[in-house]
Amino acid sequence: MTIHHHATDETLMRYAAGQLPAAPARVIDVHLSGCPACRARVEQFEALGGALLEQIEPAAMSPGAFAAVLRAIDATDEKITKTVSSLSSVGCARAPAMLPGGIGLPEALRDCEMGPWRWIGIGVRASVITLPEDSEARLMLLRVGAGRKLPEHGHFGTEFTQVLVGSFADEFGRYMPGDLSEMGHEIEHQPIVDQECECICLAALDGGMRLTGFFGRLIQPFVKL
Amino acid sequence: MNAFLEPARSEIANTSPSRRGALVTRLMQDGATPDGGELSDLIRRVADDQDRHAYARLYSYFAPRVTSFLRKSGLPANAAEEIAQEVMLVVWRKASYFDPEKAGVATWIFTIARNLRIDHSRRSRVATAAEATPVDNEEVAPSGEVLLLVAEREASVRAALGSLSEEQAAIVRLSFFSDKAHSEIAQELSLPLGTVKSRVRLALGRLRTLLEGQS
Ligand SMILES: [Zn+2]
């Protein structure tokens, strides 16, 4: 799979720094799972984090801090051996949610709950993805019919769209499975789904407070914004 | 090995609180800034021998820095220290998971701090205690080549950071560590938002050029 559209450096840096909110971070997770180039960038930014950590002005710790950690070590050393067995029962068995066409949800979303597909406009359906780490995160799957042209729209906040199935094109190029479209709020674009088949995307917004764009209007009825 | 470990452990457990403080101080007074090779050696000693002297060295170097990082990312001082303590506990408990083929020690500890900070902010918002599981521990065949690559990455990132102008380094630091939106950073520096954005973009672009020039 050759990937033509990547995350921006700014986004990968925020991801590596832990600054990206949960929903966009999941979109990036999915992109990274198929993109060695962006994975390498994230590793570089993590190394940057390590370098910056070493250069940072050290803070003063409270007087008993180290002794407290040693006590905690003594206390947990015994506990660890006792609780190890119970850890294995944590993973819950749930059949992986399926996308149309029998394709499973991306590996990076296996621990998420996938809502039912709902009709939200002519040729457009959406499914809300619930994240275990943040129940309020706004992550969704969009399923847009072949040849559908979406109205031109801008956004408040950055819109992240990862193509899972099918393809679409806009002013910036053609997006195939594995590609990520990252649209800043200053950008207007008009995606058109290619004729051959429907397009399924994973989409999230970062920093959208007042959503009047197309995506925002789409999801408004399903997530309380 | 235990013969070496036990004295420190029982010495600490059996001393009075006042003497204990002196002992802790002694454990932590141990020379200058460690370099990358020394740091991974310290981690290995913690992993293999539960060596508390090595751990004290790691603690005195990293705990104040991790605390500082967490404060910069917006946590109040006491929460920052609390999480830094958790980070250092993870360093002790998961030392054997440290994989020099994936990252340097500072980078590894940075990612632990980052993950715990994310957990903390989500926990305080959603109140679900998703236990922080150890990062993946998949077994990969050891290879000198990979180790070399990691060392190169760590060195080249440091070199690139070093050759940024002070202003650009400051913008990188600020946007990396702070959870502030660019608009807030703009306000803080009394610069127009567009200027901050383009400075971040420029600094990252320069970082990328430097990194690519080296590889
Ligand atoms: Zn990519």
Coordinates of C-alpha atoms and ligand atoms in Angstrom, one line a residue:
Chain A
M1 CA 0.0 0.0 0.0
T2 CA 1.6 3.2 -1.1
I3 CA 0.5 6.2 0.9
H4 CA 0.4 9.6 -0.7
H5 CA -1.3 11.7 2.0
H6 CA 0.3 11.9 5.4
A7 CA -0.2 13.6 8.8
T8 CA 1.5 17.0 9.1
D9 CA 4.7 17.3 11.3
E10 CA 2.7 19.5 13.6
T11 CA 0.1 16.7 14.2
L12 CA 2.7 14.0 14.6
M13 CA 4.6 16.2 17.1
R14 CA 1.4 16.8 19.1
Y15 CA 0.7 13.0 18.9
A16 CA 4.2 12.2 20.2
A17 CA 3.9 14.9 22.8
G18 CA 0.6 13.5 24.0
Q19 CA -1.2 16.7 23.2
L20 CA -3.6 15.4 20.6
P21 CA -7.2 14.7 21.9
A22 CA -8.4 11.1 22.1
A23 CA -10.4 11.0 18.8
P24 CA -7.8 12.5 16.5
A25 CA -5.2 10.4 18.2
R26 CA -7.2 7.3 17.3
V27 CA -7.3 8.4 13.7
I28 CA -3.6 8.9 13.8
D29 CA -3.2 5.4 15.4
V30 CA -5.0 3.9 12.4
H31 CA -2.9 5.9 9.9
L32 CA 0.3 4.9 11.7
S33 CA -0.6 1.2 11.6
G34 CA -0.3 1.4 7.8
C35 CA 2.3 4.1 7.4
P36 CA 6.0 3.3 8.2
A37 CA 7.0 6.9 7.2
C38 CA 4.8 8.5 9.8
R39 CA 5.8 5.9 12.4
A40 CA 9.4 6.9 11.8
R41 CA 8.5 10.6 12.2
V42 CA 6.7 9.8 15.5
E43 CA 9.8 8.0 16.8
Q44 CA 11.8 11.0 15.9
F45 CA 9.5 13.3 17.8
E46 CA 9.6 10.9 20.8
A47 CA 13.3 11.1 20.7
L48 CA 12.9 14.9 20.6
G49 CA 10.8 14.5 23.7
G50 CA 13.6 12.6 25.3
A51 CA 16.1 15.3 24.3
L52 CA 13.9 18.1 25.6
L53 CA 13.3 16.2 28.8
E54 CA 17.1 16.1 29.4
Q55 CA 17.5 19.8 28.7
I56 CA 14.6 20.9 30.9
E57 CA 15.2 23.0 34.0
P58 CA 14.9 20.4 36.8
A59 CA 12.1 21.1 39.4
A60 CA 12.8 20.8 43.1
M61 CA 11.3 17.6 44.6
S62 CA 9.7 17.7 48.0
P63 CA 12.1 16.5 50.7
G64 CA 10.8 13.0 51.3
A65 CA 10.1 12.2 47.7
F66 CA 12.8 9.6 47.0
A67 CA 12.3 7.8 50.3
A68 CA 8.6 7.7 49.5
V69 CA 9.3 6.0 46.2
L70 CA 11.6 3.4 47.9
R71 CA 8.7 2.7 50.4
A72 CA 6.3 2.3 47.4
I73 CA 8.8 -0.1 45.8
D74 CA 9.0 -2.2 48.9
A75 CA 5.2 -2.3 49.2
T76 CA 4.6 -3.1 45.5
D77 CA 7.3 -5.7 45.1
E78 CA 5.2 -8.2 47.0
K79 CA 1.9 -7.0 45.5
I80 CA 3.1 -7.5 42.0
T81 CA 3.6 -11.2 42.3
K82 CA 0.2 -11.6 43.9
T83 CA -1.8 -9.7 41.3
V84 CA -0.1 -11.0 38.2
S85 CA -2.6 -13.8 37.8
S86 CA -5.7 -11.6 37.9
L87 CA -4.4 -9.4 35.0
S88 CA -4.9 -12.0 32.4
S89 CA -8.7 -12.0 32.9
V90 CA -9.0 -8.3 32.0
G91 CA -9.4 -8.6 28.2
C92 CA -13.1 -9.0 27.4
A93 CA -14.1 -11.2 24.5
R94 CA -16.2 -9.4 22.0
A95 CA -16.6 -10.2 18.4
P96 CA -14.8 -7.6 16.3
A97 CA -17.2 -5.2 14.8
M98 CA -17.4 -5.5 11.0
L99 CA -17.5 -3.0 8.3
P100 CA -19.6 -3.6 5.2
G101 CA -18.0 -6.1 2.9
G102 CA -16.8 -8.2 5.9
I103 CA -13.8 -6.0 6.6
G104 CA -13.1 -5.8 10.3
L105 CA -12.6 -2.6 12.2
P106 CA -9.0 -1.5 12.1
E107 CA -6.8 -3.2 14.7
A108 CA -6.2 0.2 16.4
L109 CA -10.0 0.4 17.1
R110 CA -10.6 -3.1 18.4
D111 CA -11.3 -2.0 21.9
C112 CA -13.9 0.5 20.8
E113 CA -17.6 0.2 20.6
M114 CA -19.1 0.7 17.1
G115 CA -22.6 2.2 16.9
P116 CA -25.2 1.3 14.3
W117 CA -25.0 2.8 10.8
R118 CA -27.5 5.7 10.5
W119 CA -28.7 7.6 7.5
I120 CA -27.7 11.2 7.9
G121 CA -28.2 12.5 4.4
I122 CA -28.6 11.4 0.8
G123 CA -26.0 8.7 0.2
V124 CA -24.3 9.3 3.6
R125 CA -24.4 7.1 6.7
A126 CA -22.4 7.4 9.9
S127 CA -21.6 5.3 12.9
V128 CA -20.4 6.7 16.2
I129 CA -17.3 5.1 17.7
T130 CA -17.1 5.1 21.4
L131 CA -13.7 5.1 22.9
P132 CA -13.0 3.4 26.3
E133 CA -10.5 6.1 27.3
D134 CA -12.8 9.1 26.6
S135 CA -16.6 8.6 26.3
E136 CA -17.0 12.2 25.0
A137 CA -14.5 11.9 22.2
R138 CA -16.1 12.5 18.8
L139 CA -14.9 9.8 16.5
M140 CA -17.0 8.4 13.7
L141 CA -17.1 6.3 10.6
L142 CA -18.6 7.9 7.5
R143 CA -19.9 5.9 4.7
V144 CA -20.5 7.8 1.5
G145 CA -22.0 6.4 -1.7
A146 CA -20.0 6.0 -4.9
G147 CA -19.9 9.2 -6.9
R148 CA -21.4 11.3 -4.1
K149 CA -20.3 14.9 -4.1
L150 CA -20.2 16.6 -0.7
P151 CA -21.1 20.3 -0.5
E152 CA -18.1 22.6 -0.2
H153 CA -17.3 23.1 3.4
G154 CA -14.9 24.6 5.9
H155 CA -14.3 23.6 9.5
F156 CA -13.8 25.0 12.9
G157 CA -10.8 23.1 14.1
T158 CA -8.8 20.5 12.1
E159 CA -10.7 17.7 10.5
F160 CA -8.8 14.3 10.3
T161 CA -10.1 11.8 7.8
Q162 CA -8.5 8.4 7.3
V163 CA -9.6 6.4 4.3
L164 CA -10.5 2.8 5.1
V165 CA -12.3 1.6 2.0
G166 CA -12.8 3.2 -1.4
S167 CA -11.5 6.6 -2.4
F168 CA -12.4 10.2 -2.8
A169 CA -10.8 13.3 -4.3
D170 CA -10.7 16.9 -3.5
E171 CA -8.7 20.0 -4.6
F172 CA -5.7 18.5 -2.9
G173 CA -5.6 15.1 -4.6
R174 CA -7.0 11.6 -4.5
Y175 CA -7.2 9.8 -1.2
M176 CA -7.0 6.0 -1.2
P177 CA -7.1 3.5 1.6
G178 CA -4.3 4.3 4.1
D179 CA -4.3 8.0 3.2
L180 CA -5.0 10.7 5.7
S181 CA -6.6 14.0 4.9
E182 CA -5.8 16.7 7.4
M183 CA -7.8 19.8 6.8
G184 CA -7.1 22.9 8.8
H185 CA -10.0 25.2 9.6
E186 CA -8.7 27.8 7.1
I187 CA -9.2 25.4 4.3
E188 CA -12.3 24.8 2.3
H189 CA -12.6 21.7 0.3
Q190 CA -15.2 19.7 -1.6
P191 CA -14.6 16.0 -1.5
I192 CA -16.1 13.8 -4.2
V193 CA -16.2 10.0 -3.7
D194 CA -14.9 8.1 -6.7
Q195 CA -17.4 6.3 -9.0
E196 CA -16.2 2.7 -8.5
C197 CA -17.4 2.1 -5.0
E198 CA -18.6 3.7 -1.8
C199 CA -16.0 5.2 0.5
I200 CA -15.7 4.5 4.2
C201 CA -13.6 6.9 6.3
L202 CA -12.7 7.3 9.9
A203 CA -13.1 11.0 10.9
A204 CA -12.5 13.2 13.9
L205 CA -12.4 16.9 14.6
D206 CA -9.9 18.6 16.8
G207 CA -10.9 21.8 18.5
G208 CA -14.3 22.1 16.9
M209 CA -16.4 24.1 19.4
R210 CA -18.9 25.6 17.1
L211 CA -19.4 23.3 14.2
T212 CA -21.1 24.8 11.2
G213 CA -19.1 22.9 8.5
F214 CA -20.5 20.0 6.6
F215 CA -19.0 17.4 9.0
G216 CA -20.2 19.3 12.0
R217 CA -23.8 19.5 10.7
L218 CA -23.6 15.8 9.8
I219 CA -22.8 14.7 13.2
Q220 CA -24.6 17.3 15.2
P221 CA -27.8 15.1 15.7
F222 CA -25.8 12.1 17.0
V223 CA -23.3 13.6 19.4
K224 CA -24.3 16.4 21.7
L225 CA -22.0 19.2 20.8
Chain B
M1 CA 23.9 -10.1 43.4
N2 CA 21.4 -10.2 46.2
A3 CA 24.3 -9.8 48.6
F4 CA 24.8 -6.4 47.1
L5 CA 21.2 -5.5 47.0
E6 CA 20.2 -6.6 50.4
P7 CA 22.3 -4.3 52.6
A8 CA 20.8 -1.2 50.9
R9 CA 17.3 -2.6 51.2
S10 CA 17.5 -3.7 54.9
E11 CA 19.6 -0.7 55.8
I12 CA 16.8 1.6 54.6
A13 CA 14.1 -0.5 56.2
N14 CA 15.8 -0.8 59.5
T15 CA 17.0 2.7 60.1
S16 CA 15.2 5.4 62.0
P17 CA 13.5 8.1 59.9
S18 CA 16.3 10.6 60.6
R19 CA 19.1 8.3 59.7
R20 CA 17.1 7.1 56.7
G21 CA 17.1 10.6 55.3
A22 CA 20.9 10.7 55.5
L23 CA 21.1 7.3 53.8
V24 CA 18.8 8.5 51.0
T25 CA 21.0 11.5 50.5
R26 CA 24.0 9.3 50.3
L27 CA 22.3 7.0 47.7
M28 CA 21.6 10.0 45.6
Q29 CA 24.9 11.8 45.7
D30 CA 26.7 10.3 42.8
G31 CA 28.5 12.4 40.3
A32 CA 27.7 14.4 37.2
T33 CA 25.2 14.3 34.4
P34 CA 25.1 10.7 33.0
D35 CA 25.3 10.2 29.3
G36 CA 23.2 7.9 27.1
G37 CA 25.4 4.8 27.5
E38 CA 25.6 5.3 31.3
L39 CA 21.8 5.7 31.5
S40 CA 21.1 2.4 29.8
D41 CA 23.7 0.7 32.0
L42 CA 21.9 2.0 35.0
I43 CA 18.5 0.7 33.7
R44 CA 20.1 -2.7 33.1
R45 CA 21.4 -2.8 36.6
V46 CA 18.0 -2.0 37.9
A47 CA 16.4 -4.7 35.7
D48 CA 19.0 -7.4 36.4
D49 CA 20.0 -6.8 40.0
Q50 CA 17.3 -4.5 41.5
D51 CA 20.3 -2.2 42.1
R52 CA 19.1 0.6 44.3
H53 CA 22.2 2.7 43.9
A54 CA 21.7 2.7 40.1
Y55 CA 18.0 3.5 40.7
A56 CA 18.9 6.4 43.0
R57 CA 21.1 7.8 40.2
L58 CA 18.3 7.5 37.7
Y59 CA 15.8 9.0 40.2
S60 CA 17.9 12.0 41.0
Y61 CA 18.5 12.7 37.3
F62 CA 15.0 12.1 36.0
A63 CA 12.4 12.7 38.7
P64 CA 13.1 16.5 38.9
R65 CA 13.0 16.7 35.1
V66 CA 9.8 14.7 34.7
T67 CA 8.2 16.8 37.4
S68 CA 9.2 19.9 35.5
F69 CA 7.9 18.5 32.2
L70 CA 4.5 17.7 33.8
R71 CA 4.3 21.2 35.3
K72 CA 5.0 22.7 31.9
S73 CA 2.2 20.6 30.4
G74 CA -0.2 22.3 32.7
L75 CA -0.4 20.2 35.9
P76 CA -0.4 21.8 39.3
A77 CA 2.8 21.3 41.2
N78 CA 1.6 18.6 43.6
A79 CA -0.1 16.5 40.8
A80 CA 3.1 16.9 38.7
E81 CA 5.2 15.4 41.5
E82 CA 2.7 12.7 42.2
I83 CA 2.7 11.5 38.6
A84 CA 6.5 11.9 38.4
Q85 CA 6.7 9.5 41.4
E86 CA 4.4 7.1 39.5
V87 CA 6.7 7.4 36.5
M88 CA 9.7 6.6 38.5
L89 CA 7.9 3.6 40.1
V90 CA 7.2 2.4 36.6
V91 CA 10.9 2.8 35.7
W92 CA 11.7 0.5 38.6
R93 CA 9.1 -2.1 37.9
K94 CA 9.3 -2.1 34.1
A95 CA 13.1 -1.7 33.8
S96 CA 13.3 -5.1 32.2
Y97 CA 10.9 -3.9 29.5
F98 CA 13.3 -1.2 28.5
D99 CA 14.3 -2.0 24.9
P100 CA 17.4 -0.2 23.7
E101 CA 16.5 -1.2 20.2
K102 CA 13.4 1.0 20.4
A103 CA 14.6 4.2 22.1
G104 CA 17.1 5.8 24.4
V105 CA 16.5 5.9 28.1
A106 CA 15.4 9.5 28.2
T107 CA 13.0 8.9 25.3
W108 CA 11.6 5.8 27.1
I109 CA 11.0 7.7 30.3
F110 CA 9.5 10.6 28.3
T111 CA 7.0 8.2 26.8
I112 CA 6.1 6.7 30.2
A113 CA 5.5 10.2 31.6
R114 CA 3.5 11.2 28.5
N115 CA 1.3 8.1 28.8
L116 CA 0.7 8.6 32.5
R117 CA -0.1 12.2 32.0
I118 CA -2.7 11.3 29.3
D119 CA -4.2 8.6 31.7
H120 CA -4.3 11.1 34.4
S121 CA -6.1 13.8 32.4
R122 CA -8.6 11.2 31.0
R123 CA -9.1 9.6 34.4
S124 CA -9.9 12.9 36.0
R125 CA -12.4 13.7 33.3
V126 CA -14.1 10.4 32.6
A127 CA -13.4 8.6 35.9
T128 CA -12.6 5.3 34.4
A129 CA -9.5 3.7 35.7
A130 CA -8.1 2.0 32.7
E131 CA -5.0 0.4 34.1
A132 CA -1.9 1.5 32.3
T133 CA -0.6 -1.8 30.9
P134 CA 3.0 -2.2 30.1
V135 CA 3.9 -0.9 26.7
D136 CA 4.2 -3.7 24.1
N137 CA 6.8 -6.3 25.0
E138 CA 6.8 -8.2 21.8
E139 CA 10.0 -10.1 21.3
V140 CA 12.2 -9.0 18.5
A141 CA 15.4 -10.6 17.5
P142 CA 18.3 -8.5 18.8
S143 CA 20.4 -6.9 16.1
G144 CA 23.3 -4.5 16.3
E145 CA 22.0 -2.7 13.3
V146 CA 18.8 -1.7 15.0
L147 CA 20.7 -0.5 18.1
L148 CA 22.9 1.6 15.8
L149 CA 19.8 3.1 14.2
V150 CA 18.3 4.0 17.6
A151 CA 21.6 5.6 18.7
E152 CA 21.8 7.5 15.4
R153 CA 18.2 8.8 15.8
E154 CA 18.8 9.9 19.3
A155 CA 22.1 11.6 18.3
S156 CA 20.7 13.3 15.2
V157 CA 17.6 14.7 17.0
R158 CA 19.9 16.2 19.6
A159 CA 22.2 17.6 17.0
A160 CA 19.3 19.0 15.0
L161 CA 17.8 20.6 18.2
G162 CA 21.2 22.0 19.0
S163 CA 21.5 23.8 15.6
L164 CA 18.1 25.5 15.8
S165 CA 18.2 29.2 16.6
E166 CA 17.3 29.9 20.2
E167 CA 14.0 31.4 19.1
Q168 CA 13.2 28.3 17.1
A169 CA 14.2 26.0 19.9
A170 CA 12.0 28.0 22.2
I171 CA 9.0 27.6 19.9
V172 CA 9.6 23.9 19.6
R173 CA 9.9 23.5 23.3
L174 CA 6.8 25.6 23.9
S175 CA 4.6 23.7 21.4
F176 CA 6.0 20.3 22.4
F177 CA 5.5 20.6 26.2
S178 CA 2.7 22.9 26.6
D179 CA -0.9 21.8 26.1
K180 CA -1.8 25.3 25.1
A181 CA -3.4 26.0 21.8
H182 CA -1.4 28.1 19.4
S183 CA -3.8 30.9 20.0
E184 CA -2.9 31.0 23.7
I185 CA 0.8 30.8 22.9
A186 CA 0.3 33.8 20.6
Q187 CA -1.4 35.7 23.4
E188 CA 1.4 34.9 25.8
L189 CA 4.1 36.0 23.4
S190 CA 1.9 38.9 22.2
L191 CA 2.3 37.8 18.6
P192 CA -0.4 37.4 16.0
L193 CA -1.7 33.9 15.7
G194 CA -0.6 33.6 12.1
T195 CA 3.0 34.4 13.2
V196 CA 3.0 31.7 15.8
K197 CA 1.7 29.2 13.4
S198 CA 4.2 30.0 10.7
R199 CA 7.0 30.0 13.3
V200 CA 6.0 26.5 14.4
R201 CA 5.8 25.4 10.8
L202 CA 9.2 26.9 10.0
A203 CA 10.9 25.5 13.1
L204 CA 9.5 22.0 12.3
G205 CA 10.5 22.4 8.7
R206 CA 14.0 23.3 9.7
L207 CA 14.1 20.3 12.1
R208 CA 13.0 18.0 9.3
T209 CA 15.7 19.4 6.9
L210 CA 18.3 18.9 9.6
L211 CA 17.2 15.4 10.3
E212 CA 17.0 14.4 6.7
G213 CA 20.4 16.0 6.0
Q214 CA 22.0 13.7 8.5
S215 CA 20.5 10.4 7.5
Ligands
ZN1 ZN 1.8 8.7 6.8

